[in-house]
Coordinates of N, CA and C in Angstrom, one line a residue:
Chain A
Q17 N -7.4 -15.9 9.9 CA -8.3 -15.2 8.9 C -7.9 -13.7 8.7
I18 N -7.8 -13.3 7.6 CA -7.4 -11.9 7.3 C -8.6 -11.1 7.1
T19 N -8.7 -10.0 7.9 CA -9.8 -9.0 7.6 C -9.3 -7.6 7.7
L20 N -9.9 -6.7 7.0 CA -9.6 -5.3 7.0 C -10.9 -4.5 7.1
R21 N -10.9 -3.4 7.9 CA -12.1 -2.7 7.9 C -11.8 -1.2 8.0
E22 N -12.4 -0.4 7.2 CA -12.3 1.0 7.1 C -13.2 1.7 8.0
S23 N -12.7 2.9 8.5 CA -13.7 3.7 9.3 C -13.3 5.2 9.0
A24 N -14.4 6.0 8.9 CA -14.2 7.4 8.5 C -15.5 8.1 8.8
P25 N -15.5 9.5 8.9 CA -16.8 10.2 8.9 C -17.5 10.0 7.7
T26 N -18.8 10.0 7.7 CA -19.6 9.8 6.5 C -19.8 11.1 5.7
L27 N -19.7 12.2 6.4 CA -19.8 13.5 5.8 C -18.7 14.5 6.3
V28 N -18.1 15.1 5.3 CA -17.0 16.0 5.6 C -17.3 17.3 4.8
K29 N -16.9 18.4 5.3 CA -17.2 19.7 4.6 C -16.0 20.0 3.7
P30 N -16.2 20.7 2.6 CA -15.1 21.1 1.7 C -14.0 21.9 2.5
T31 N -12.8 21.7 2.1 CA -11.6 22.3 2.7 C -11.1 21.6 4.0
Q32 N -12.0 20.8 4.6 CA -11.6 20.1 5.8 C -10.6 19.0 5.5
T33 N -10.0 18.4 6.5 CA -9.1 17.2 6.4 C -9.9 16.0 6.7
L34 N -9.8 15.0 5.9 CA -10.5 13.7 6.0 C -9.4 12.7 6.6
T35 N -9.9 12.0 7.7 CA -9.0 10.9 8.2 C -9.7 9.6 8.1
L36 N -9.0 8.7 7.4 CA -9.5 7.3 7.2 C -8.6 6.4 7.9
T37 N -9.3 5.4 8.7 CA -8.5 4.5 9.4 C -8.9 3.0 8.9
C38 N -7.8 2.3 8.7 CA -7.9 0.9 8.3 C -7.5 0.1 9.5
S39 N -8.4 -0.7 10.1 CA -8.1 -1.7 11.1 C -8.0 -3.1 10.6
F40 N -7.0 -3.8 10.8 CA -6.8 -5.1 10.2 C -6.4 -6.2 11.2
S41 N -6.7 -7.4 10.8 CA -6.3 -8.6 11.7 C -5.9 -9.7 10.8
G42 N -5.1 -10.6 11.3 CA -4.7 -11.8 10.5 C -3.3 -11.7 9.9
F43 N -2.7 -10.5 10.0 CA -1.4 -10.4 9.6 C -0.7 -9.2 10.3
A44 N 0.6 -9.1 10.2 CA 1.3 -8.1 10.9 C 2.0 -7.2 10.0
L45 N 1.8 -5.9 10.0 CA 2.4 -5.0 9.1 C 3.9 -4.7 9.4
S46 N 4.4 -5.3 10.5 CA 5.8 -5.3 10.9 C 6.5 -6.5 10.2
T47 N 5.8 -7.3 9.6 CA 6.5 -8.5 8.9 C 7.1 -8.1 7.6
S48 N 8.3 -8.5 7.3 CA 9.0 -8.1 6.1 C 8.1 -8.5 4.8
G49 N 7.9 -7.5 3.9 CA 7.2 -7.8 2.7 C 5.7 -7.4 2.7
E50 N 5.2 -7.1 3.9 CA 3.8 -6.7 4.0 C 3.6 -5.2 3.6
A51 N 2.5 -5.0 3.0 CA 2.1 -3.6 2.7 C 0.6 -3.5 2.7
V52 N 0.1 -2.3 2.9 CA -1.3 -1.9 2.8 C -1.5 -0.7 2.0
G53 N -2.5 -0.8 1.2 CA -2.8 0.3 0.2 C -4.2 0.8 0.4
W54 N -4.4 2.0 -0.2 CA -5.7 2.7 -0.2 C -6.1 2.9 -1.7
I55 N -7.4 2.6 -1.9 CA -8.0 2.7 -3.2 C -9.4 3.3 -3.0
R56 N -9.8 4.2 -3.9 CA -11.2 4.8 -3.8 C -12.0 4.6 -5.1
Q57 N -13.3 4.9 -4.9 CA -14.2 4.7 -6.1 C -15.3 5.6 -6.0
P58 N -15.3 6.7 -6.7 CA -16.4 7.6 -6.7 C -17.7 6.9 -7.2
P59 N -18.9 7.3 -6.7 CA -20.1 6.6 -7.1 C -20.3 6.4 -8.6
G60 N -20.5 5.2 -9.0 CA -20.7 4.9 -10.4 C -19.4 5.0 -11.3
K61 N -18.3 5.1 -10.7 CA -17.0 5.3 -11.5 C -16.0 4.2 -11.2
A62 N -14.9 4.4 -11.8 CA -13.8 3.3 -11.7 C -13.0 3.5 -10.5
L63 N -12.2 2.5 -10.2 CA -11.3 2.5 -9.0 C -10.1 3.4 -9.3
E64 N -9.6 4.1 -8.2 CA -8.4 4.9 -8.3 C -7.5 4.6 -7.1
W65 N -6.3 4.2 -7.5 CA -5.2 3.9 -6.5 C -4.7 5.2 -5.8
L66 N -4.6 5.2 -4.5 CA -4.2 6.4 -3.8 C -2.8 6.3 -3.2
A67 N -2.6 5.3 -2.3 CA -1.4 5.3 -1.5 C -1.1 4.0 -1.0
L68 N 0.2 3.8 -0.5 CA 0.7 2.5 0.0 C 1.7 2.7 1.0
I69 N 1.6 1.9 2.1 CA 2.7 1.9 3.1 C 3.2 0.5 3.3
Y70 N 4.6 0.4 3.4 CA 5.3 -0.9 3.5 C 5.6 -1.2 5.0
W71 N 6.0 -2.4 5.2 CA 6.3 -2.9 6.6 C 7.5 -2.0 7.2
D72 N 8.3 -1.5 6.3 CA 9.5 -0.8 6.8 C 9.3 0.7 6.8
D73 N 8.0 1.1 6.7 CA 7.5 2.5 6.7 C 7.8 3.3 5.4
D74 N 8.3 2.6 4.4 CA 8.4 3.2 3.1 C 7.0 3.6 2.6
K75 N 6.8 4.6 1.9 CA 5.5 5.1 1.4 C 5.5 5.4 0.0
R76 N 4.4 5.2 -0.7 CA 4.2 5.6 -2.1 C 2.8 6.3 -2.1
Y77 N 2.8 7.4 -3.0 CA 1.6 8.1 -3.2 C 1.3 8.3 -4.6
S78 N 0.0 8.4 -5.0 CA -0.4 8.8 -6.4 C 0.2 10.2 -6.6
P79 N 0.9 10.4 -7.7 CA 1.5 11.7 -7.9 C 0.4 12.9 -8.0
S80 N -0.8 12.5 -8.5 CA -1.8 13.6 -8.6 C -2.4 14.0 -7.3
L81 N -2.2 13.2 -6.3 CA -2.8 13.5 -4.9 C -1.7 13.7 -3.9
K82 N -0.5 13.5 -4.3 CA 0.6 13.4 -3.3 C 0.7 14.6 -2.3
D83 N 0.3 15.8 -2.8 CA 0.4 17.0 -1.9 C -0.6 17.0 -0.9
R84 N -1.7 16.2 -1.0 CA -2.8 16.2 -0.1 C -2.9 15.0 0.8
L85 N -2.1 13.9 0.5 CA -2.2 12.7 1.3 C -1.1 12.4 2.2
T86 N -1.4 11.8 3.4 CA -0.4 11.3 4.3 C -0.8 10.0 4.8
I87 N 0.1 9.0 4.6 CA -0.2 7.6 5.1 C 0.7 7.3 6.3
T88 N 0.2 6.7 7.3 CA 1.0 6.3 8.5 C 0.5 4.9 8.9
K89 N 1.3 4.3 9.8 CA 0.9 3.1 10.3 C 1.1 3.0 11.8
D90 N 0.3 2.2 12.5 CA 0.6 2.0 14.0 C 0.5 0.4 14.1
T91 N 1.7 -0.1 14.2 CA 1.8 -1.6 14.1 C 1.2 -2.2 15.4
S92 N 1.3 -1.4 16.6 CA 0.8 -1.9 17.8 C -0.7 -2.0 17.8
K93 N -1.3 -1.2 17.1 CA -2.8 -1.2 17.0 C -3.3 -1.9 15.7
N94 N -2.4 -2.4 14.9 CA -2.8 -3.0 13.6 C -3.7 -2.0 12.8
Q95 N -3.2 -0.8 12.6 CA -4.0 0.2 11.9 C -3.1 0.9 10.9
V96 N -3.7 1.3 9.8 CA -3.1 2.3 8.8 C -4.1 3.5 8.7
V97 N -3.5 4.7 8.7 CA -4.3 5.8 8.6 C -3.9 6.6 7.4
L98 N -4.9 7.1 6.7 CA -4.7 7.9 5.5 C -5.4 9.2 5.8
T99 N -4.7 10.3 5.7 CA -5.3 11.6 5.8 C -5.3 12.3 4.5
M100 N -6.4 13.0 4.1 CA -6.5 13.8 2.9 C -6.9 15.1 3.3
A101 N -6.0 16.1 2.9 CA -6.2 17.5 3.3 C -7.1 18.2 2.2
N102 N -7.7 19.3 2.6 CA -8.4 20.2 1.7 C -9.4 19.4 0.7
V103 N -10.3 18.7 1.3 CA -11.1 17.8 0.5 C -12.1 18.7 -0.3
D104 N -12.6 18.1 -1.4 CA -13.5 18.8 -2.4 C -14.6 17.8 -2.6
P105 N -15.8 18.3 -3.1 CA -16.8 17.4 -3.5 C -16.4 16.2 -4.4
A106 N -15.4 16.5 -5.2 CA -14.9 15.4 -6.2 C -14.2 14.3 -5.4
D107 N -13.9 14.5 -4.1 CA -13.4 13.4 -3.3 C -14.4 12.5 -2.7
T108 N -15.7 12.8 -3.0 CA -16.8 11.9 -2.6 C -16.6 10.5 -3.2
A109 N -16.5 9.5 -2.4 CA -16.2 8.2 -2.9 C -16.3 7.1 -1.8
T110 N -16.3 5.9 -2.2 CA -16.0 4.8 -1.3 C -14.5 4.5 -1.2
Y111 N -14.0 4.5 0.0 CA -12.6 4.3 0.2 C -12.4 3.0 0.8
Y112 N -11.5 2.2 0.1 CA -11.1 0.9 0.5 C -9.6 0.9 0.9
C113 N -9.3 0.0 2.0 CA -8.0 -0.3 2.2 C -7.8 -1.8 1.8
A114 N -6.6 -2.2 1.5 CA -6.4 -3.5 1.0 C -5.0 -4.0 1.3
R115 N -4.8 -5.3 1.6 CA -3.5 -5.8 1.8 C -2.8 -6.3 0.5
S116 N -1.6 -5.9 0.3 CA -0.9 -6.2 -0.9 C -0.7 -7.7 -0.9
F117 N -0.6 -8.3 -2.2 CA -0.4 -9.7 -2.4 C 0.5 -9.9 -3.6
Y118 N 1.5 -10.6 -3.5 CA 2.4 -11.0 -4.6 C 3.3 -9.7 -5.1
T119 N 2.7 -8.6 -5.4 CA 3.4 -7.4 -5.6 C 2.7 -6.3 -4.8
S120 N 3.4 -5.2 -4.5 CA 2.9 -4.1 -3.7 C 1.7 -3.5 -4.2
G121 N 1.5 -3.6 -5.6 CA 0.4 -3.0 -6.2 C -0.8 -4.0 -6.5
T122 N -0.7 -5.1 -6.0 CA -1.7 -6.2 -6.2 C -2.4 -6.4 -4.9
Y123 N -3.8 -6.5 -4.9 CA -4.5 -6.5 -3.6 C -5.4 -7.7 -3.5
G124 N -5.0 -8.6 -2.7 CA -5.7 -9.9 -2.5 C -6.8 -9.9 -1.4
Y125 N -6.7 -8.9 -0.5 CA -7.7 -8.8 0.6 C -8.1 -7.4 0.7
W126 N -9.4 -7.1 0.7 CA -10.0 -5.8 0.8 C -10.9 -5.7 1.9
G127 N -11.0 -4.4 2.5 CA -12.0 -4.2 3.4 C -13.4 -3.9 2.7
Q128 N -14.4 -3.7 3.4 CA -15.7 -3.6 2.7 C -16.0 -2.3 2.1
G129 N -15.1 -1.3 2.5 CA -15.2 0.1 2.0 C -16.0 1.0 2.9
T130 N -15.7 2.3 2.8 CA -16.5 3.2 3.6 C -16.9 4.4 2.7
L131 N -18.1 4.8 2.6 CA -18.5 5.9 1.8 C -18.3 7.2 2.5
V132 N -17.6 8.1 1.9 CA -17.4 9.4 2.5 C -18.0 10.5 1.5
T133 N -18.8 11.3 2.0 CA -19.4 12.4 1.1 C -18.8 13.7 1.5
V134 N -18.4 14.5 0.5 CA -17.9 15.8 0.8 C -19.0 16.8 0.3
S135 N -19.5 17.5 1.3 CA -20.6 18.4 1.0 C -20.7 19.5 2.1
S136 N -21.1 20.7 1.7 CA -21.3 21.7 2.7 C -22.7 21.7 3.3
Chain B
D20 N 1.8 8.9 -16.1 CA 1.0 7.7 -15.6 C 0.7 6.7 -16.7
I21 N 0.6 5.5 -16.4 CA 0.2 4.5 -17.3 C -1.3 4.5 -17.4
Q22 N -1.8 4.6 -18.6 CA -3.3 4.5 -18.8 C -3.7 3.1 -19.2
M23 N -4.7 2.6 -18.6 CA -5.3 1.3 -18.8 C -6.6 1.5 -19.5
T24 N -6.7 0.8 -20.7 CA -8.0 1.0 -21.5 C -8.6 -0.4 -21.7
Q25 N -9.8 -0.6 -21.2 CA -10.6 -1.8 -21.4 C -11.5 -1.7 -22.5
S26 N -11.8 -2.9 -23.1 CA -12.9 -2.9 -24.1 C -13.5 -4.3 -24.0
P27 N -14.8 -4.4 -24.2 CA -15.7 -3.3 -24.2 C -16.0 -2.6 -22.9
S28 N -16.8 -1.5 -22.8 CA -17.1 -1.0 -21.6 C -18.3 -1.7 -20.9
S29 N -19.2 -2.3 -21.8 CA -20.2 -3.1 -21.3 C -20.5 -4.2 -22.3
L30 N -21.1 -5.3 -21.8 CA -21.4 -6.4 -22.7 C -22.6 -7.1 -22.2
S31 N -23.5 -7.3 -23.1 CA -24.7 -8.1 -22.8 C -24.5 -9.6 -23.2
T32 N -24.6 -10.4 -22.2 CA -24.2 -11.8 -22.5 C -25.2 -12.8 -21.9
S33 N -25.1 -14.0 -22.2 CA -25.9 -15.0 -21.7 C -25.2 -16.1 -20.9
V34 N -25.9 -16.8 -20.0 CA -25.3 -17.9 -19.3 C -24.8 -18.9 -20.3
G35 N -23.6 -19.4 -20.1 CA -23.0 -20.4 -21.0 C -22.1 -19.7 -22.1
D36 N -22.2 -18.4 -22.3 CA -21.4 -17.8 -23.3 C -19.9 -17.8 -22.9
R37 N -19.1 -17.8 -23.9 CA -17.6 -17.5 -23.7 C -17.4 -16.0 -23.8
V38 N -16.8 -15.4 -22.9 CA -16.6 -13.9 -22.8 C -15.1 -13.6 -22.8
T39 N -14.8 -12.6 -23.6 CA -13.4 -12.1 -23.6 C -13.4 -10.6 -23.4
I40 N -12.6 -10.2 -22.5 CA -12.4 -8.7 -22.1 C -11.0 -8.4 -22.4
T41 N -10.7 -7.3 -23.0 CA -9.3 -6.9 -23.3 C -9.0 -5.7 -22.6
C42 N -7.7 -5.6 -22.3 CA -7.1 -4.5 -21.6 C -5.8 -4.1 -22.3
R43 N -5.6 -2.8 -22.5 CA -4.4 -2.3 -23.2 C -3.7 -1.3 -22.3
A44 N -2.4 -1.4 -22.1 CA -1.7 -0.5 -21.3 C -1.0 0.5 -22.2
S45 N -0.9 1.8 -21.8 CA -0.3 2.8 -22.6 C 1.2 2.6 -22.8
Q46 N 1.9 1.8 -21.9 CA 3.2 1.5 -22.2 C 3.5 0.1 -21.6
T47 N 4.6 -0.5 -21.9 CA 4.8 -1.9 -21.6 C 4.9 -2.1 -20.1
I48 N 4.2 -3.2 -19.6 CA 4.2 -3.4 -18.2 C 4.6 -4.9 -17.9
G49 N 5.2 -5.5 -18.8 CA 5.6 -6.9 -18.6 C 4.3 -7.8 -18.4
N50 N 4.4 -8.5 -17.2 CA 3.2 -9.3 -16.8 C 2.5 -8.7 -15.6
Y51 N 2.8 -7.5 -15.3 CA 2.3 -6.8 -14.0 C 0.9 -6.4 -14.2
L52 N 0.0 -7.3 -14.5 CA -1.4 -7.1 -14.8 C -2.3 -7.9 -14.0
N53 N -3.3 -7.3 -13.3 CA -4.3 -8.0 -12.5 C -5.7 -7.7 -13.0
W54 N -6.5 -8.7 -12.7 CA -8.0 -8.6 -12.9 C -8.8 -8.8 -11.7
Y55 N -9.7 -7.9 -11.5 CA -10.6 -7.9 -10.4 C -12.1 -8.0 -10.8
Q56 N -12.9 -8.7 -10.0 CA -14.4 -8.7 -10.2 C -15.0 -7.9 -9.1
Q57 N -16.0 -7.1 -9.5 CA -16.7 -6.3 -8.5 C -18.2 -6.5 -8.7
K58 N -18.9 -6.8 -7.6 CA -20.3 -6.9 -7.6 C -20.9 -5.7 -7.0
P59 N -22.1 -5.2 -7.3 CA -22.7 -4.0 -6.7 C -22.6 -4.0 -5.2
G60 N -22.2 -2.9 -4.7 CA -22.1 -2.6 -3.2 C -21.0 -3.5 -2.5
K61 N -20.1 -4.1 -3.3 CA -19.1 -5.0 -2.7 C -17.7 -4.5 -3.1
A62 N -16.7 -4.9 -2.3 CA -15.4 -4.6 -2.6 C -14.9 -5.5 -3.9
P63 N -13.9 -5.0 -4.6 CA -13.4 -5.8 -5.7 C -12.7 -7.1 -5.1
Q64 N -12.7 -8.1 -5.9 CA -12.1 -9.4 -5.6 C -11.0 -9.7 -6.6
L65 N -9.8 -10.1 -6.2 CA -8.8 -10.5 -7.1 C -9.1 -11.8 -7.8
L66 N -9.0 -11.8 -9.1 CA -9.3 -13.0 -9.9 C -8.0 -13.6 -10.4
I67 N -7.3 -12.7 -11.1 CA -6.0 -13.1 -11.8 C -4.9 -12.1 -11.5
Y68 N -3.8 -12.6 -11.2 CA -2.6 -11.7 -11.0 C -1.4 -12.1 -11.8
A69 N -0.5 -11.3 -12.0 CA 0.6 -11.5 -12.9 C 0.2 -12.0 -14.3
A70 N -0.9 -11.5 -14.7 CA -1.4 -11.7 -16.1 C -2.1 -13.0 -16.3
T71 N -1.6 -14.1 -15.7 CA -2.0 -15.4 -16.0 C -2.3 -16.3 -14.8
S72 N -1.9 -15.8 -13.6 CA -2.1 -16.7 -12.4 C -3.5 -16.5 -11.8
L73 N -4.1 -17.7 -11.6 CA -5.5 -17.7 -11.0 C -5.4 -17.6 -9.5
Q74 N -6.0 -16.6 -8.9 CA -6.0 -16.4 -7.5 C -6.7 -17.6 -6.8
S75 N -6.2 -18.0 -5.7 CA -6.7 -19.1 -4.9 C -8.2 -18.8 -4.7
G76 N -9.0 -19.9 -4.9 CA -10.5 -19.8 -4.8 C -11.3 -19.3 -5.9
A77 N -10.6 -18.7 -6.9 CA -11.2 -18.2 -8.1 C -11.6 -19.4 -9.0
P78 N -12.8 -19.4 -9.6 CA -13.1 -20.6 -10.5 C -12.2 -20.7 -11.6
S79 N -12.0 -21.9 -12.1 CA -11.1 -22.3 -13.2 C -11.6 -21.8 -14.6
R80 N -12.9 -21.4 -14.6 CA -13.4 -20.9 -15.9 C -12.8 -19.5 -16.2
F81 N -12.2 -18.9 -15.2 CA -11.5 -17.6 -15.5 C -10.1 -17.8 -15.9
S82 N -9.6 -17.2 -16.9 CA -8.2 -17.3 -17.3 C -7.7 -15.9 -17.9
G83 N -6.4 -15.7 -17.7 CA -5.8 -14.5 -18.2 C -4.7 -14.7 -19.2
S84 N -4.4 -13.9 -20.1 CA -3.3 -14.0 -21.0 C -2.8 -12.7 -21.4
G85 N -1.6 -12.7 -22.0 CA -1.0 -11.5 -22.5 C 0.2 -11.1 -21.8
S86 N 1.0 -10.2 -22.4 CA 2.2 -9.6 -21.7 C 2.5 -8.3 -22.5
G87 N 3.3 -7.4 -21.9 CA 3.7 -6.2 -22.6 C 2.6 -5.2 -22.4
T88 N 1.8 -5.0 -23.5 CA 0.8 -3.9 -23.4 C -0.7 -4.5 -23.6
D89 N -0.8 -5.7 -24.1 CA -2.1 -6.2 -24.5 C -2.5 -7.5 -23.6
F90 N -3.6 -7.5 -23.0 CA -4.0 -8.5 -22.1 C -5.5 -8.9 -22.3
T91 N -5.8 -10.1 -21.9 CA -7.1 -10.6 -22.1 C -7.6 -11.4 -20.8
L92 N -8.8 -11.1 -20.4 CA -9.5 -12.0 -19.5 C -10.6 -12.8 -20.2
T93 N -10.6 -14.1 -20.0 CA -11.6 -15.0 -20.6 C -12.3 -15.7 -19.6
I94 N -13.7 -15.7 -19.8 CA -14.5 -16.6 -19.0 C -15.1 -17.6 -19.9
S95 N -14.8 -18.9 -19.6 CA -15.0 -20.0 -20.6 C -16.5 -20.2 -20.8
S96 N -17.2 -20.2 -19.7 CA -18.7 -20.5 -19.8 C -19.3 -19.7 -18.7
L97 N -20.0 -18.6 -19.0 CA -20.5 -17.7 -18.1 C -21.5 -18.3 -17.1
Q98 N -21.4 -18.0 -15.9 CA -22.3 -18.5 -14.9 C -23.1 -17.4 -14.3
P99 N -24.3 -17.6 -13.8 CA -25.1 -16.5 -13.2 C -24.4 -15.6 -12.3
E100 N -23.5 -16.1 -11.5 CA -22.8 -15.4 -10.5 C -21.7 -14.5 -11.1
D101 N -21.4 -14.7 -12.3 CA -20.3 -13.9 -13.0 C -20.8 -12.5 -13.6
F102 N -22.1 -12.3 -13.5 CA -22.6 -10.9 -13.9 C -22.1 -9.9 -12.9
A103 N -21.2 -9.1 -13.3 CA -20.4 -8.1 -12.4 C -19.7 -7.2 -13.4
T104 N -18.9 -6.3 -12.7 CA -18.0 -5.4 -13.4 C -16.5 -6.0 -13.2
Y105 N -15.8 -5.9 -14.3 CA -14.4 -6.4 -14.2 C -13.4 -5.3 -14.5
Y106 N -12.4 -5.2 -13.7 CA -11.4 -4.2 -13.8 C -10.0 -4.8 -14.0
C107 N -9.3 -4.2 -15.0 CA -7.8 -4.6 -15.1 C -7.0 -3.5 -14.3
Q108 N -5.8 -3.9 -13.8 CA -5.0 -3.0 -13.1 C -3.6 -3.3 -13.3
Q109 N -2.7 -2.3 -13.6 CA -1.3 -2.5 -13.7 C -0.6 -2.3 -12.3
S110 N 0.3 -3.2 -12.0 CA 1.0 -3.1 -10.8 C 2.5 -3.0 -11.1
H111 N 2.8 -2.3 -12.2 CA 4.2 -2.1 -12.6 C 4.8 -0.8 -12.1
T112 N 4.0 0.2 -12.2 CA 4.5 1.6 -11.9 C 3.5 2.4 -11.2
N113 N 4.0 3.1 -10.1 CA 3.1 4.0 -9.4 C 2.8 5.2 -10.3
P114 N 1.5 5.6 -10.3 CA 0.3 5.1 -9.6 C -0.2 3.8 -10.3
Y115 N -0.7 2.8 -9.4 CA -1.0 1.5 -10.0 C -2.5 1.5 -10.5
S116 N -2.6 2.1 -11.7 CA -3.8 2.5 -12.3 C -4.7 1.3 -12.7
F117 N -6.0 1.6 -12.7 CA -7.1 0.7 -13.1 C -7.7 1.1 -14.5
G118 N -8.2 0.1 -15.2 CA -9.0 0.4 -16.3 C -10.4 1.0 -15.9
Q119 N -11.2 1.4 -16.9 CA -12.5 2.0 -16.6 C -13.5 1.0 -16.3
G120 N -13.3 -0.3 -16.4 CA -14.3 -1.3 -16.1 C -15.0 -1.8 -17.2
T121 N -15.4 -3.1 -17.1 CA -16.3 -3.8 -18.1 C -17.5 -4.4 -17.4
E122 N -18.7 -3.9 -17.7 CA -19.9 -4.4 -17.0 C -20.5 -5.5 -17.9
L123 N -20.7 -6.6 -17.3 CA -21.4 -7.7 -17.9 C -22.8 -7.7 -17.4
D124 N -23.8 -7.7 -18.4 CA -25.1 -7.8 -17.9 C -25.8 -8.9 -18.7
I125 N -27.0 -9.2 -18.3 CA -27.8 -10.4 -18.9 C -28.5 -9.9 -20.1
K126 N -28.3 -10.6 -21.2 CA -28.9 -10.3 -22.5 C -30.4 -10.6 -22.4

């Protein structure tokens, strides 16, 4: 059974760095072809793709956020970590991690999401 | 970036209706088009991938068509559990952008 779960602080102050952790089971990110991505959704708004990490440690970032994002993986812990620097209230959103399926940009398994609020 | 535009943004429908949602990409994406269903407070669920392939477990009343820049999601006979928001997404080019969503509600 494949599961993913996000964890993060619920409240972060502007200019701080946000760390989001995706803990997963049922697959190994060390297996050729595997990838995990991050997607976010501000309250009442559409989904926004953020970043992706492949089994071979290759990484992709949304160009609009590239300077603020870092994605890493710990295959021994079955975790993917996304850090976002210099957060702003506009970064308030539910953050999802998801396992790639069929193509790296297609997501067949999702975590339940974690709501992060950026406010002073 | 590739812009994905869905229409309509919302639709009032009834159980049993045939529903069609369209999605247009700002540049050609071949068949790299996915459809997701999202219910309130829940994560999106993949319905259709590669424009026309039905995800395992998704009901057969859902179907996808199109290629290039114009795509369609069709629900052949709307069921009560289908009232949700639907998103298209292109998986052709980073960033893998989503449409703005189409919300189906009960007429």
